[in-house]
């Protein structure tokens, strides 16, 4: 059975990972929304929807990879 200190450290690592993921997701969404707003042609869905989809795709591509790396790095540290 794991000690209480080990469980507390795992909860702290998990909380830290979630905070970093939330900050990273908001900044990467804003970046992809502002600078890569033409992922889809604006005539197809409109400029606002295309920019939103671009931001969502950027979050999925960038933050999923970063969160996997961060969890693996902190879990084995």
Tab-separated table of N, CA and C in Angstrom:
chain	number	residue	atom	x	y	z
A	1	UNK	N	0.845	-1.181	0.000
A	1	UNK	CA	0.000	0.000	0.000
A	1	UNK	C	0.889	1.243	0.000
A	2	UNK	N	0.489	2.207	-0.770
A	2	UNK	CA	1.291	3.418	-0.885
A	2	UNK	C	1.143	4.268	0.364
A	3	UNK	N	2.200	4.952	0.671
A	3	UNK	CA	2.159	5.822	1.841
A	3	UNK	C	1.357	7.074	1.525
A	4	UNK	N	0.984	7.785	2.569
A	4	UNK	CA	0.205	9.011	2.401
A	4	UNK	C	1.016	10.095	1.705
A	5	UNK	N	2.319	10.110	1.918
A	5	UNK	CA	3.156	11.113	1.257
A	5	UNK	C	3.220	10.870	-0.247
A	6	UNK	N	3.272	9.607	-0.641
A	6	UNK	CA	3.303	9.291	-2.066
A	6	UNK	C	1.990	9.680	-2.732
A	7	UNK	N	0.874	9.398	-2.066
A	7	UNK	CA	-0.428	9.777	-2.617
A	7	UNK	C	-0.573	11.291	-2.687
A	8	UNK	N	-0.100	11.978	-1.673
A	8	UNK	CA	-0.173	13.443	-1.681
A	8	UNK	C	0.680	14.024	-2.801
A	9	UNK	N	1.845	13.432	-3.027
A	9	UNK	CA	2.703	13.904	-4.118
A	9	UNK	C	2.048	13.658	-5.469
A	10	UNK	N	1.379	12.527	-5.633
A	10	UNK	CA	0.696	12.248	-6.895
A	10	UNK	C	-0.461	13.217	-7.126
A	11	UNK	N	-1.203	13.554	-6.080
A	11	UNK	CA	-2.280	14.535	-6.217
A	11	UNK	C	-1.724	15.915	-6.547
A	12	UNK	N	-0.600	16.262	-5.950
A	12	UNK	CA	0.020	17.558	-6.245
A	12	UNK	C	0.497	17.608	-7.694
A	13	UNK	N	1.087	16.523	-8.167
A	13	UNK	CA	1.530	16.458	-9.561
A	13	UNK	C	0.332	16.540	-10.499
A	14	UNK	N	-0.734	15.847	-10.171
A	14	UNK	CA	-1.938	15.902	-10.999
A	14	UNK	C	-2.549	17.288	-11.033
A	15	UNK	N	-2.608	17.957	-9.884
A	15	UNK	CA	-3.134	19.317	-9.843
A	15	UNK	C	-2.275	20.292	-10.615
A	16	UNK	N	-0.973	20.165	-10.470
A	16	UNK	CA	-0.057	21.019	-11.222
A	16	UNK	C	-0.208	20.782	-12.719
A	17	UNK	N	-0.349	19.532	-13.119
A	17	UNK	CA	-0.524	19.216	-14.540
A	17	UNK	C	-1.802	19.826	-15.088
A	18	UNK	N	-2.877	19.784	-14.321
A	18	UNK	CA	-4.141	20.369	-14.780
A	18	UNK	C	-4.052	21.885	-14.902
A	19	UNK	N	-3.366	22.525	-13.979
A	19	UNK	CA	-3.201	23.983	-14.056
A	19	UNK	C	-2.381	24.360	-15.287
A	20	UNK	N	-1.283	23.652	-15.510
A	20	UNK	CA	-0.450	23.930	-16.682
A	20	UNK	C	-1.224	23.651	-17.966
A	21	UNK	N	-2.012	22.591	-17.987
A	21	UNK	CA	-2.799	22.259	-19.169
A	21	UNK	C	-3.854	23.325	-19.449
A	22	UNK	N	-4.511	23.836	-18.420
A	22	UNK	CA	-5.528	24.874	-18.619
A	22	UNK	C	-4.911	26.162	-19.156
A	23	UNK	N	-3.779	26.552	-18.609
A	23	UNK	CA	-3.106	27.765	-19.095
A	23	UNK	C	-2.625	27.564	-20.530
A	24	UNK	N	-2.046	26.419	-20.802
A	24	UNK	CA	-1.550	26.137	-22.142
A	24	UNK	C	-2.686	26.064	-23.155
A	25	UNK	N	-3.803	25.475	-22.771
A	25	UNK	CA	-4.936	25.373	-23.697
A	25	UNK	C	-5.493	26.741	-24.042
A	26	UNK	N	-5.594	27.618	-23.059
A	26	UNK	CA	-6.146	28.942	-23.348
A	26	UNK	C	-5.207	29.765	-24.221
A	27	UNK	N	-3.916	29.680	-23.969
A	27	UNK	CA	-2.988	30.459	-24.796
A	27	UNK	C	-2.841	29.878	-26.197
A	28	UNK	N	-2.816	28.558	-26.325
A	28	UNK	CA	-2.695	27.986	-27.670
A	28	UNK	C	-3.978	28.176	-28.466
A	29	UNK	N	-5.142	28.148	-27.804
A	29	UNK	CA	-6.383	28.440	-28.521
A	29	UNK	C	-6.364	29.866	-29.059
A	30	UNK	N	-5.940	30.801	-28.234
A	30	UNK	CA	-5.867	32.187	-28.683
A	30	UNK	C	-4.885	32.377	-29.817
A	31	UNK	N	-3.761	31.684	-29.759
A	31	UNK	CA	-2.766	31.803	-30.828
A	31	UNK	C	-3.307	31.261	-32.141
A	32	UNK	N	-3.843	30.041	-32.110
A	32	UNK	CA	-4.363	29.456	-33.341
A	32	UNK	C	-5.588	30.214	-33.843
A	33	UNK	N	-6.405	30.744	-32.940
A	33	UNK	CA	-7.584	31.516	-33.327
A	33	UNK	C	-7.176	32.801	-34.037
A	34	UNK	N	-6.128	33.447	-33.554
A	34	UNK	CA	-5.736	34.744	-34.106
A	34	UNK	C	-4.855	34.624	-35.349
A	35	UNK	N	-3.937	33.677	-35.359
A	35	UNK	CA	-2.934	33.656	-36.423
A	35	UNK	C	-3.146	32.582	-37.478
A	36	UNK	N	-3.897	31.541	-37.169
A	36	UNK	CA	-4.178	30.494	-38.150
A	36	UNK	C	-5.681	30.379	-38.360
A	37	UNK	N	-6.312	31.511	-38.616
A	37	UNK	CA	-7.768	31.521	-38.731
A	37	UNK	C	-8.263	31.027	-40.081
A	38	UNK	N	-7.376	30.682	-40.974
A	38	UNK	CA	-7.798	30.229	-42.297
A	38	UNK	C	-7.544	28.735	-42.493
A	39	UNK	N	-7.757	27.952	-41.442
A	39	UNK	CA	-7.624	26.503	-41.573
A	39	UNK	C	-8.678	25.978	-42.543
A	40	UNK	N	-9.880	26.513	-42.435
A	40	UNK	CA	-10.943	26.241	-43.395
A	40	UNK	C	-11.178	27.496	-44.218
A	41	UNK	N	-11.634	27.346	-45.439
A	41	UNK	CA	-11.926	28.547	-46.229
A	41	UNK	C	-13.021	29.386	-45.564
A	42	UNK	N	-12.848	30.696	-45.462
A	42	UNK	CA	-13.857	31.539	-44.806
A	42	UNK	C	-15.212	31.511	-45.504
A	43	UNK	N	-15.240	31.208	-46.793
A	43	UNK	CA	-16.513	31.144	-47.509
A	43	UNK	C	-17.334	29.929	-47.111
A	44	UNK	N	-16.689	28.918	-46.572
A	44	UNK	CA	-17.387	27.678	-46.243
A	44	UNK	C	-18.291	27.840	-45.021
A	45	UNK	N	-17.755	28.305	-43.921
A	45	UNK	CA	-18.518	28.431	-42.678
A	45	UNK	C	-18.550	29.839	-42.122
A	46	UNK	N	-17.789	30.718	-42.685
A	46	UNK	CA	-17.684	32.067	-42.147
A	46	UNK	C	-16.364	32.232	-41.423
A	47	UNK	N	-15.900	33.469	-41.283
A	47	UNK	CA	-14.580	33.679	-40.664
A	47	UNK	C	-14.548	33.345	-39.176
A	48	UNK	N	-15.626	33.593	-38.449
A	48	UNK	CA	-15.630	33.315	-37.010
A	48	UNK	C	-15.614	31.834	-36.701
A	49	UNK	N	-16.414	31.077	-37.436
A	49	UNK	CA	-16.475	29.631	-37.208
A	49	UNK	C	-15.171	28.967	-37.638
A	50	UNK	N	-14.609	29.426	-38.753
A	50	UNK	CA	-13.331	28.870	-39.200
A	50	UNK	C	-12.214	29.127	-38.206
A	51	UNK	N	-12.203	30.320	-37.622
A	51	UNK	CA	-11.185	30.637	-36.618
A	51	UNK	C	-11.389	29.809	-35.355
A	52	UNK	N	-12.652	29.593	-34.962
A	52	UNK	CA	-12.932	28.774	-33.784
A	52	UNK	C	-12.490	27.332	-34.007
A	53	UNK	N	-12.784	26.797	-35.178
A	53	UNK	CA	-12.358	25.427	-35.489
A	53	UNK	C	-10.836	25.340	-35.527
A	54	UNK	N	-10.194	26.350	-36.066
A	54	UNK	CA	-8.731	26.377	-36.085
A	54	UNK	C	-8.166	26.393	-34.667
A	55	UNK	N	-8.761	27.181	-33.784
A	55	UNK	CA	-8.318	27.202	-32.393
A	55	UNK	C	-8.518	25.869	-31.704
A	56	UNK	N	-9.658	25.227	-31.961
A	56	UNK	CA	-9.929	23.924	-31.350
A	56	UNK	C	-8.966	22.857	-31.859
A	57	UNK	N	-8.678	22.869	-33.149
A	57	UNK	CA	-7.728	21.901	-33.705
A	57	UNK	C	-6.328	22.142	-33.139
A	58	UNK	N	-5.953	23.400	-32.985
A	58	UNK	CA	-4.657	23.710	-32.392
A	58	UNK	C	-4.541	23.212	-30.966
A	59	UNK	N	-5.615	23.357	-30.196
A	59	UNK	CA	-5.611	22.851	-28.819
A	59	UNK	C	-5.489	21.337	-28.822
A	60	UNK	N	-6.229	20.682	-29.684
A	60	UNK	CA	-6.167	19.226	-29.722
A	60	UNK	C	-4.785	18.727	-30.128
A	61	UNK	N	-4.200	19.338	-31.132
A	61	UNK	CA	-2.890	18.867	-31.592
A	61	UNK	C	-1.775	19.212	-30.617
A	62	UNK	N	-1.753	20.443	-30.155
A	62	UNK	CA	-0.641	20.910	-29.334
A	62	UNK	C	-0.773	20.460	-27.886
A	63	UNK	N	-1.928	20.671	-27.287
A	63	UNK	CA	-2.056	20.427	-25.853
A	63	UNK	C	-2.183	18.961	-25.494
A	64	UNK	N	-2.716	18.155	-26.375
A	64	UNK	CA	-2.751	16.724	-26.076
A	64	UNK	C	-1.331	16.169	-26.027
A	65	UNK	N	-0.509	16.555	-26.987
A	65	UNK	CA	0.883	16.089	-26.980
A	65	UNK	C	1.642	16.629	-25.775
A	66	UNK	N	1.427	17.897	-25.448
A	66	UNK	CA	2.123	18.486	-24.295
A	66	UNK	C	1.670	17.866	-22.982
A	67	UNK	N	0.382	17.576	-22.862
A	67	UNK	CA	-0.094	16.993	-21.606
A	67	UNK	C	0.408	15.571	-21.434
A	68	UNK	N	0.519	14.821	-22.511
A	68	UNK	CA	1.083	13.472	-22.409
A	68	UNK	C	2.546	13.547	-21.980
A	69	UNK	N	3.291	14.465	-22.589
A	69	UNK	CA	4.693	14.617	-22.205
A	69	UNK	C	4.813	15.063	-20.752
A	70	UNK	N	4.007	16.044	-20.347
A	70	UNK	CA	4.092	16.564	-18.985
A	70	UNK	C	3.728	15.502	-17.961
A	71	UNK	N	2.682	14.736	-18.215
A	71	UNK	CA	2.290	13.683	-17.284
A	71	UNK	C	3.383	12.627	-17.183
A	72	UNK	N	3.949	12.233	-18.316
A	72	UNK	CA	5.012	11.227	-18.300
A	72	UNK	C	6.249	11.748	-17.585
A	73	UNK	N	6.620	12.989	-17.858
A	73	UNK	CA	7.803	13.569	-17.229
A	73	UNK	C	7.621	13.691	-15.718
A	74	UNK	N	6.481	14.211	-15.285
A	74	UNK	CA	6.269	14.395	-13.852
A	74	UNK	C	6.016	13.080	-13.132
A	75	UNK	N	5.439	12.117	-13.817
A	75	UNK	CA	5.164	10.835	-13.180
A	75	UNK	C	6.448	10.051	-12.922
A	76	UNK	N	7.428	10.206	-13.794
A	76	UNK	CA	8.680	9.471	-13.642
A	76	UNK	C	9.784	10.301	-13.007
A	77	UNK	N	9.469	11.503	-12.578
A	77	UNK	CA	10.485	12.360	-11.954
A	77	UNK	C	10.729	11.949	-10.519
